[in-house]
CSV table of C-alpha atoms and ligand atoms in Angstrom, one decimal:
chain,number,residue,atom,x,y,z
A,1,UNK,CA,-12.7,8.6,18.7
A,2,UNK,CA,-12.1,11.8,20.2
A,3,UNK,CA,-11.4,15.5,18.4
A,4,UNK,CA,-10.7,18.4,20.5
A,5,UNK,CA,-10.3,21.3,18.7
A,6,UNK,CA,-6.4,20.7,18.0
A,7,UNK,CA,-6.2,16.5,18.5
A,8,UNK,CA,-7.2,13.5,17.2
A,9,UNK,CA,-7.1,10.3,19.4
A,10,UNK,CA,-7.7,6.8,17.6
A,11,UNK,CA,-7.4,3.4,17.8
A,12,UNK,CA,-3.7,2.9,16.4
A,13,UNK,CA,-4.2,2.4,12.8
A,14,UNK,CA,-1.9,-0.2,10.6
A,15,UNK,CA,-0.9,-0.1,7.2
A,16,UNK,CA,-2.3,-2.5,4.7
A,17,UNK,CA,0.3,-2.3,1.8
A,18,UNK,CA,3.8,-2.1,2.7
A,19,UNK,CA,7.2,-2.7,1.5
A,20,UNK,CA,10.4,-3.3,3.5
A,21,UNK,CA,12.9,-4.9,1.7
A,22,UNK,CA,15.6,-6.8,3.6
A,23,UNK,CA,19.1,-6.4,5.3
A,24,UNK,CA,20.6,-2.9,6.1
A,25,UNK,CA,17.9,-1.3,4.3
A,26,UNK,CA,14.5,-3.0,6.1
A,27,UNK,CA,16.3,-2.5,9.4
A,28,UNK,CA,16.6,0.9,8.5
A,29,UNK,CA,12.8,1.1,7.5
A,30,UNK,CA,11.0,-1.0,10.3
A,31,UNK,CA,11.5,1.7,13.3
A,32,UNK,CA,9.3,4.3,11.0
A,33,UNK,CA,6.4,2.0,10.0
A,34,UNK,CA,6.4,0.2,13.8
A,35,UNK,CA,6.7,4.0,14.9
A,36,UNK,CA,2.7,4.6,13.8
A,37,UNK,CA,1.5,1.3,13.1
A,38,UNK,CA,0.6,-1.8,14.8
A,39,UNK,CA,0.4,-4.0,11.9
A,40,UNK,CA,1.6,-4.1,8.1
A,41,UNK,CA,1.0,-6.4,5.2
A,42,UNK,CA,4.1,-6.9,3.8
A,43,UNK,CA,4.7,-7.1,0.5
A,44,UNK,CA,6.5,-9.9,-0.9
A,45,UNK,CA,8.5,-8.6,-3.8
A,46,UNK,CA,12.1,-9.0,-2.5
A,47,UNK,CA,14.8,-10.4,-5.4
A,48,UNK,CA,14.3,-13.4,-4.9
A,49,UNK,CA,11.0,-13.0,-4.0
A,50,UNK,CA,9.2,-14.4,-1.3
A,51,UNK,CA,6.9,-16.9,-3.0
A,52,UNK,CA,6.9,-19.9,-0.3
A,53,UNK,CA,5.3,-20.2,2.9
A,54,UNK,CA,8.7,-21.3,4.3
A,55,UNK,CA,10.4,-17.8,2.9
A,56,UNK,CA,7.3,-16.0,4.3
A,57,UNK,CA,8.4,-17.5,7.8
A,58,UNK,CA,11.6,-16.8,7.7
A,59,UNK,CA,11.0,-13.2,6.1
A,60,UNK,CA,8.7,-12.5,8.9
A,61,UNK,CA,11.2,-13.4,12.0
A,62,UNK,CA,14.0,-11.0,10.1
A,63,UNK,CA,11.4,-8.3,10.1
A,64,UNK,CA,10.8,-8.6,13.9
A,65,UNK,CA,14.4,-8.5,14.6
A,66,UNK,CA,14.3,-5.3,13.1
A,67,UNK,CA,11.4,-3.4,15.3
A,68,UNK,CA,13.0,-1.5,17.8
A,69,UNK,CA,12.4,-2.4,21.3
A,70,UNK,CA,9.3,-1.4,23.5
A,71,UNK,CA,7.4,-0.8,20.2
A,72,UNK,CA,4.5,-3.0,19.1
A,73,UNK,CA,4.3,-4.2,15.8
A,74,UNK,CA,3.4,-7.5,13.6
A,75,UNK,CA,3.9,-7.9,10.0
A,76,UNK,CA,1.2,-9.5,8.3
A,77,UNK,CA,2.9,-12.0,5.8
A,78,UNK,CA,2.0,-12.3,2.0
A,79,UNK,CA,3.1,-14.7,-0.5
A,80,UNK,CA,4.0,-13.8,-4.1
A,81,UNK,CA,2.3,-15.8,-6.7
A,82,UNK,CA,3.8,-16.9,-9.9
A,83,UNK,CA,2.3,-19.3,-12.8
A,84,UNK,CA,4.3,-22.2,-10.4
A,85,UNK,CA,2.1,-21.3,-6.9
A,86,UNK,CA,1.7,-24.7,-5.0
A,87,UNK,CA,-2.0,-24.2,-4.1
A,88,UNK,CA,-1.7,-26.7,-1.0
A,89,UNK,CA,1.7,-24.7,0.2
A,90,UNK,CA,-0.7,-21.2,0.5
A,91,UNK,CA,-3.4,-22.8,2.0
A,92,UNK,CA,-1.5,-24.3,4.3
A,93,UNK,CA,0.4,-20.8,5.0
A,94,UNK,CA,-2.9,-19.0,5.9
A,95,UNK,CA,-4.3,-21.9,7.8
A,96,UNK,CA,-1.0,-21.7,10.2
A,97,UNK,CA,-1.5,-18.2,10.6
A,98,UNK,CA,2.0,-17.4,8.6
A,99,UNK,CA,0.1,-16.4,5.6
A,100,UNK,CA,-2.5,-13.0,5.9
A,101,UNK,CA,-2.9,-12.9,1.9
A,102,UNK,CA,-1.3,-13.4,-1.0
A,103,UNK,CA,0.1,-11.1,-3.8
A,104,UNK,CA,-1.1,-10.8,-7.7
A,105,UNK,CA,1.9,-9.1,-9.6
A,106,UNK,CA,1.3,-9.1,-13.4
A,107,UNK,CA,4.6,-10.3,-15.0
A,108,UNK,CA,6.8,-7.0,-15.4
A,109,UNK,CA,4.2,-4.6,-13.7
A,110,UNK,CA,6.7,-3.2,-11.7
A,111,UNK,CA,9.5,-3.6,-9.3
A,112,UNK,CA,10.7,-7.1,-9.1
A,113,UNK,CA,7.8,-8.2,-10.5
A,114,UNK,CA,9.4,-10.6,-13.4
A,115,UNK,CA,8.5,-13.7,-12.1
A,116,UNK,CA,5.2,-12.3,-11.7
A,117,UNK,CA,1.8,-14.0,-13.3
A,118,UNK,CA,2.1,-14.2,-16.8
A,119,UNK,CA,-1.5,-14.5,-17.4
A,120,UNK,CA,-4.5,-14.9,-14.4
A,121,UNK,CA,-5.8,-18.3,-16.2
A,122,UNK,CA,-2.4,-20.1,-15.0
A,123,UNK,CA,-3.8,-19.4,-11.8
A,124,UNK,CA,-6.9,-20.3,-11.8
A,125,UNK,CA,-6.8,-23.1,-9.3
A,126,UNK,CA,-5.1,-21.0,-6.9
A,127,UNK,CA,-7.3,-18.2,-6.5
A,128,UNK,CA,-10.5,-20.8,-6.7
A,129,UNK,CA,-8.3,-22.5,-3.4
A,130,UNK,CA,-8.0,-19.0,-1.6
A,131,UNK,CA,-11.8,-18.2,-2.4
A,132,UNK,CA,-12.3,-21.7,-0.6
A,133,UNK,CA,-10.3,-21.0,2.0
A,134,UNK,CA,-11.2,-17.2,2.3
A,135,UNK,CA,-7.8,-16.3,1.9
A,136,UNK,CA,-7.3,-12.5,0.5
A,137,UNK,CA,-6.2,-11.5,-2.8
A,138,UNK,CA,-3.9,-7.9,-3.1
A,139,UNK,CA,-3.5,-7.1,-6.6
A,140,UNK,CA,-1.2,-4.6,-8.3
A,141,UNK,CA,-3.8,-3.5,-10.9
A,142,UNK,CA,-2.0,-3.0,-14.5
A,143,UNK,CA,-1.8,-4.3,-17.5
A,144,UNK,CA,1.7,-4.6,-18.6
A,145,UNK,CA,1.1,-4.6,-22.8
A,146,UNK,CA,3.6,-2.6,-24.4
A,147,UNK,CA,0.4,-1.0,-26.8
A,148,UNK,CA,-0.7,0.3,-23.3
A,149,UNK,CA,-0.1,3.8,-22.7
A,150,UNK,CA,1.1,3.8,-18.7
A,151,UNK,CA,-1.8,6.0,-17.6
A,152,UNK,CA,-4.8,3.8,-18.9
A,153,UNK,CA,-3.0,0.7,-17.3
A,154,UNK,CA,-5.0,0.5,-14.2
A,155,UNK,CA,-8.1,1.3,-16.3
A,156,UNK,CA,-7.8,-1.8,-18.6
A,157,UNK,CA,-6.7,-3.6,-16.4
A,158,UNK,CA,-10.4,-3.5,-14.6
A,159,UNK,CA,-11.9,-4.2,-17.8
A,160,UNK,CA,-9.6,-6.8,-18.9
A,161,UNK,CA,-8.9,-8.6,-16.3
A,162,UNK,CA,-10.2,-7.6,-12.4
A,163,UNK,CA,-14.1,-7.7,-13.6
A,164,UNK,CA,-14.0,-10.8,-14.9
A,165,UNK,CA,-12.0,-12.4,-12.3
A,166,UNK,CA,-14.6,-11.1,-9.5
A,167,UNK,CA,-17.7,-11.9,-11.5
A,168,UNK,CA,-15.8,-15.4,-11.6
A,169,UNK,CA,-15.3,-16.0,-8.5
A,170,UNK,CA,-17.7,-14.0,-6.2
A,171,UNK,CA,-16.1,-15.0,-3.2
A,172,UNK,CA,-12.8,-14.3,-3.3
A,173,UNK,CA,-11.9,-11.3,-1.4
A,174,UNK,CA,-9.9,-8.9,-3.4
A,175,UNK,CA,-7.6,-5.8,-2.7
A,176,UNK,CA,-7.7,-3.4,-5.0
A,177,UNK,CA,-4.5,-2.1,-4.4
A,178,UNK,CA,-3.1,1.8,-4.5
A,179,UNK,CA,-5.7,2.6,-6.9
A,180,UNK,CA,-4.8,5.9,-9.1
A,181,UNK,CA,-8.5,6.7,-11.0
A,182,UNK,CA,-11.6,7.5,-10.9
A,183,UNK,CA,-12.2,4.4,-12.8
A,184,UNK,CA,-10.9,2.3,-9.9
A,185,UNK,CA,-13.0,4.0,-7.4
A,186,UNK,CA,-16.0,3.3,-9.5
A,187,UNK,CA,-15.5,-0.4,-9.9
A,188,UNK,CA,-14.6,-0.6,-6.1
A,189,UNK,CA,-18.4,1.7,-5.2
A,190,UNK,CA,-20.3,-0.5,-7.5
A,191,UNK,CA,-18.6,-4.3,-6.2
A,192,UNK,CA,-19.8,-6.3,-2.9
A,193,UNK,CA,-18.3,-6.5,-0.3
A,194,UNK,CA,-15.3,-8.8,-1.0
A,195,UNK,CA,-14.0,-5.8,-2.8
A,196,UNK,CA,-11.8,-3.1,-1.3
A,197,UNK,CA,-9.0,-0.6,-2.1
A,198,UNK,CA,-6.2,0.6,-0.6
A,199,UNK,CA,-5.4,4.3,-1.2
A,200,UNK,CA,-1.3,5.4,-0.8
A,201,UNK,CA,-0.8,9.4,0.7
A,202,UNK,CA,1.3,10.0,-2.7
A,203,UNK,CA,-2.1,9.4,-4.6
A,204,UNK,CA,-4.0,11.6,-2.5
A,205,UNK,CA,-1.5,14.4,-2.4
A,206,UNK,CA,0.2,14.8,-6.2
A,207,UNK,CA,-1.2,14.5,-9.6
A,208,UNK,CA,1.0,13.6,-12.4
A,209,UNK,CA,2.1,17.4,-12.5
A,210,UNK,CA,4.3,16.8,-10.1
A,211,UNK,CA,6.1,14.1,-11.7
A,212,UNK,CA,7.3,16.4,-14.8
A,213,UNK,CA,6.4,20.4,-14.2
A,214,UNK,CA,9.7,22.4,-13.4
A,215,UNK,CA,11.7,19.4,-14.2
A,216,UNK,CA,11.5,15.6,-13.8
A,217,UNK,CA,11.1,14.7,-10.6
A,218,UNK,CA,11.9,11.2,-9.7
A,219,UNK,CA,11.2,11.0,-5.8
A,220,UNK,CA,7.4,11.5,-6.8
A,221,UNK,CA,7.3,8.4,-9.2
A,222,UNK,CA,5.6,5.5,-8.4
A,223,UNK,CA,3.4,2.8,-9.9
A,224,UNK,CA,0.6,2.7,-10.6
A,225,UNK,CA,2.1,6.4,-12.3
A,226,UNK,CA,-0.2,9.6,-10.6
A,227,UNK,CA,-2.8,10.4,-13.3
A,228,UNK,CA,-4.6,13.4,-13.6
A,229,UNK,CA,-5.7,16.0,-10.9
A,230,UNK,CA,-9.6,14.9,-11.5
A,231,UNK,CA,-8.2,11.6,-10.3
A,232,UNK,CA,-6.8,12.8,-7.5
A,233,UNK,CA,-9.7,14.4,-6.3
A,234,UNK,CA,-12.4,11.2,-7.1
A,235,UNK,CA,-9.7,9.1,-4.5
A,236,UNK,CA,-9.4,12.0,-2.0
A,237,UNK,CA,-13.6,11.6,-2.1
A,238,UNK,CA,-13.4,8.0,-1.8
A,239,UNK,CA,-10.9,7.8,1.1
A,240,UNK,CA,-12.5,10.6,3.1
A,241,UNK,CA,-16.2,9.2,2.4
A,242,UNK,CA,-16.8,7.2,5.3
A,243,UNK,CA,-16.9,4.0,3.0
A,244,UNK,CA,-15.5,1.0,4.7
A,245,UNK,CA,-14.1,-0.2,1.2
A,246,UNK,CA,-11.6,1.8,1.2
A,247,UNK,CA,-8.7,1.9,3.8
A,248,UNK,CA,-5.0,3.2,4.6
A,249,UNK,CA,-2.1,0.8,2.9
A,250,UNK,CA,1.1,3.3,1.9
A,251,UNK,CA,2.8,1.8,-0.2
A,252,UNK,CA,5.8,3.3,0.8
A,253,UNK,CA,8.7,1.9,-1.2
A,254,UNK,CA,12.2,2.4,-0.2
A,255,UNK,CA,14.9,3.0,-3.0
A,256,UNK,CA,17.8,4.6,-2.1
A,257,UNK,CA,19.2,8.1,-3.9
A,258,UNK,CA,21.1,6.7,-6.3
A,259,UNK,CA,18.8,4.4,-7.5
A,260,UNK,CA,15.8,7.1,-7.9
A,261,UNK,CA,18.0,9.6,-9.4
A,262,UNK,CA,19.3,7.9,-12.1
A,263,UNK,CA,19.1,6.8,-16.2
A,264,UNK,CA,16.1,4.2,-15.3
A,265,UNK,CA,15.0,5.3,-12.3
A,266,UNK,CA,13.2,2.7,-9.8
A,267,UNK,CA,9.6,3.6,-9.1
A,268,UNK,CA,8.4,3.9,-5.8
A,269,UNK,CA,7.9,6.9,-2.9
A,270,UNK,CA,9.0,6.2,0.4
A,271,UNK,CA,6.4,7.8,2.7
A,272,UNK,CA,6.9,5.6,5.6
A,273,UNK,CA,8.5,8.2,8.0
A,274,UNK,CA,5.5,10.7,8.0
A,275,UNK,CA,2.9,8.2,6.6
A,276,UNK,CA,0.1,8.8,9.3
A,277,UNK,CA,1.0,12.7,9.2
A,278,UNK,CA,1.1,13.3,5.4
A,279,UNK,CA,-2.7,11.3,5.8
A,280,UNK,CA,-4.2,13.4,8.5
A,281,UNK,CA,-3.4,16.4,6.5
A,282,UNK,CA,-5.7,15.4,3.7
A,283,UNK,CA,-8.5,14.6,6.2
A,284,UNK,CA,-8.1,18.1,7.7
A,285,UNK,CA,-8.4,19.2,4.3
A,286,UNK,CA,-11.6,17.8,3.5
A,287,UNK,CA,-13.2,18.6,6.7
A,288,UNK,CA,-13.5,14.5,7.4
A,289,UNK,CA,-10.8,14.1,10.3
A,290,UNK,CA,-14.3,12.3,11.3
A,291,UNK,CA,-13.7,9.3,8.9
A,292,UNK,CA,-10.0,9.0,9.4
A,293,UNK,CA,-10.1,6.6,12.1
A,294,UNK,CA,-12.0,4.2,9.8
A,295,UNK,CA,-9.6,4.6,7.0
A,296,UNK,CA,-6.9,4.5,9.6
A,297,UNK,CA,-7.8,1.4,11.6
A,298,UNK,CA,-11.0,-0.1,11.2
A,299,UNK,CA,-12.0,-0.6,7.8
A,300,UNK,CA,-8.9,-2.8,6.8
A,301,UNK,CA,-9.3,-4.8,10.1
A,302,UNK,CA,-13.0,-5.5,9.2
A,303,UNK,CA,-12.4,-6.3,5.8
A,304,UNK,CA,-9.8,-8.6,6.4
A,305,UNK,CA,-11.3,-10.3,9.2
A,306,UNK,CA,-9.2,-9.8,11.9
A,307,UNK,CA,-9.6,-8.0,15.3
A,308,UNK,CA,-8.9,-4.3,15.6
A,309,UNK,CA,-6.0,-2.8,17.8
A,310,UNK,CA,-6.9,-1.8,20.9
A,311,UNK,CA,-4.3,0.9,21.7
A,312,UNK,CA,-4.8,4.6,20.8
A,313,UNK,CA,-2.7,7.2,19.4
A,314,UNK,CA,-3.0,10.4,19.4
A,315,UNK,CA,-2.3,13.1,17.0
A,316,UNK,CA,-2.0,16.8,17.3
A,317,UNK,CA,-2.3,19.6,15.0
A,318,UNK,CA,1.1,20.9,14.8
A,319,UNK,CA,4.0,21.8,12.5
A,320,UNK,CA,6.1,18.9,11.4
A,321,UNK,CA,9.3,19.6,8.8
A,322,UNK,CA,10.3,16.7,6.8
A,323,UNK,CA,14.1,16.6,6.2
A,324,UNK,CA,16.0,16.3,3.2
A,325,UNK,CA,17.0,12.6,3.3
A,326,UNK,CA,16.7,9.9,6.1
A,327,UNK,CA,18.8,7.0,6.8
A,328,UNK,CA,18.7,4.1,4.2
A,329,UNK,CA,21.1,1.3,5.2
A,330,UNK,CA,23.6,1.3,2.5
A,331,UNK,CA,22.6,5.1,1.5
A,332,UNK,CA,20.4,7.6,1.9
A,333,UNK,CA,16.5,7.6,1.0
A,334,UNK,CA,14.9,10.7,0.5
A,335,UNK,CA,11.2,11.0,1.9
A,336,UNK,CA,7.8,11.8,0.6
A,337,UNK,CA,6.9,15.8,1.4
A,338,UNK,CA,11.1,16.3,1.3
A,339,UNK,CA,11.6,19.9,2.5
A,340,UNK,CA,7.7,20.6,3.2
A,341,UNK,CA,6.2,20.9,6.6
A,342,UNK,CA,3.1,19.3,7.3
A,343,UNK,CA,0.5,20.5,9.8
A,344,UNK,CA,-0.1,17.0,11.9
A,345,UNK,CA,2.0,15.3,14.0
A,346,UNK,CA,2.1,12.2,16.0
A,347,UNK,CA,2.4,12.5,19.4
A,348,UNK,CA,4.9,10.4,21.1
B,401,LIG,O1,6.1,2.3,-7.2
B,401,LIG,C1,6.1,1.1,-6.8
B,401,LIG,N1,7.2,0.6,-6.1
B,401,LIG,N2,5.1,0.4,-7.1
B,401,LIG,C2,5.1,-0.9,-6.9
B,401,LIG,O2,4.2,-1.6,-7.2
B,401,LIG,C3,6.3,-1.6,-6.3
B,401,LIG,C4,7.1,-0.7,-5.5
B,401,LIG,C5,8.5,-1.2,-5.2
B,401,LIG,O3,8.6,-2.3,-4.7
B,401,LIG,O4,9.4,-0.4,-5.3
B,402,LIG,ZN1,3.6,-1.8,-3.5
């Protein structure tokens, strides 16, 4: 890695938690995320979602239709489990290289997530198969109880659930994924090193303020819900530490407008377009533009096993505007940091 005094060149980073959807609105998503990253694991929650290592396949070969020419990119294939998940059909997946991981969405967590695990026991088999196999785990870590308020729902869901599960089975390696609390970070410092987190830009940048001060703010909600600003700050410590538990995965979720701004709006942020910029601006931040190149693009390589990239980008220390609303497929999305200016850019 190399910082002069305005630029940072790295080894091209990927994103380890990723949604694209399908149709108008993934071709309308791919060019941003193959724009600044070489890889993404892709999440699986489309309606119907993606729960076979046949649908992975086919998933996968839309997606690459979809990345704009003379850009590099791979999606990294995950399989959604439900109570049903044909053990034998996942192992299979990940030993033909179709499957990178696959995906733990408790029943009703969040967005298309109803077919989702009812309860981690009726899976039990599976996960001891991908321990076997060394096949990842990404979790969405909630509870979904109705008694539980939304902000202790990542919290209880470590003590209810994720600690047992990894004192379990040990070998499993586990994603923590878009963790929102000092809680989360906690469990993640104190685990082996089967256990990782991703950590989304939103998390890093807002605390639950933003959400509901001045108004209600749909565009900045997302689950897991941003909690509290001390929070915020224990993940901007974790991601800017140097630890290789911890690595980039945006979550960035498209919904259009309409469907944010709405009666029931949808949770997720779409950060995709300025992903790598709205990052480097919190490293500058904390003085660690040092450690970004391991959140960025080694630390997610190592801990899944898989080589790192060996291109570079480079980025540069200069004014970026983010416009109002980007182009969505069947409508408009409207962007993470919509009418800010950030202070990195990607060079081209
Ligand atoms: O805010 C979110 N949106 N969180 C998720 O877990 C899913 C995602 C989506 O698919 O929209
Ligand atoms: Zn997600």
């Amino acid at each position: 890695m190399s910082t002069a005094t305005e630029s940072l060149t790295i080894r091209r980073p990927d994103d380890w938690h990723l949604h694209f959807r399908d149709g108008d609105t993934m071709r309308a998503v791919v060019p941003h995320t193959a724009r600044q990253f070489a890889r993404a694991i892709v999440m699986p929650n489309l309606a119907p979602p993606v729960t076979t290592s046949a649908l992975a396949d086919d998933y996968r070969e839309r997606i690459l239709a979809a990345v704009p020419e003379g850009l590099d990119f791979t999606p990294l294939m995950t399989a959604y489990l439900t109570d049903e998940t044909d053990a034998d059909d996942l192992a299979a997946g990940f030993a033909d290289g179709v499957l990178t991981a696959a995906k733990l969405y408790p029943a009703g967590a969040t967005t298309n997530s109803a077919h989702g695990v009812t309860d981690v026991a009726n899976i039990s088999g599976v996960l001891e198969r991908m321990a076997q196999v060394g096949m990842p785990l990404c979790i969405h870590g909630e509870v979904t109880h109705a008694d539980i308020d939304i902000f202790d729902r990542e919290a209880v869901f470590i003590d209810r659930v994720l600690a047992p599960l990894v004192e379990r089975l040990p070998e499993l390696k586990v994603i923590f994924e878009h963790i929102t609390t000092k809680q989360a970070v906690q469990f993640v410092d104190a685990s082996g090193p089967r256990i990782g987190a991703t950590i989304t830009p939103q998390h890093l940048h807002i605390n639950r303020n933003a959400i509901l001060v001045g108004g209600i703010r749909p565009h900045m909600f997302c689950l897991p819900v941003a909690k509290r600003e001390e929070h915020r700050l224990a993940l901007r410590k974790a991601a800017t530490s140097g630890s290789a538990k911890y690595f980039l995965g945006t979550d960035s979720a498209p919904h259009h407008r309409h469907a944010k701004e709405s009666d029931c709006g949808c949770a997720g942020i779409f950060n995709a377009p300025f992903a790598l910029e709205s990052y480097a601006t919190v490293f500058d931040q904390e003085n660690a533009l040092d450690n970004f190149e391991g959140f960025a693009s080694l630390n997610g390589p190592a801990f899944y096993g898989l080589p790192v990239n060996e291109a570079r980008i480079t980025l540069e220390k200069a004014p970026v505007e983010v416009p109002s609303e980007v182009e969505g497929g069947d409508a408009a999305i409207v962007p993470f940091h919509t009418g800010e200016t950030l202070k990195w850019r990607l060079a081209s």
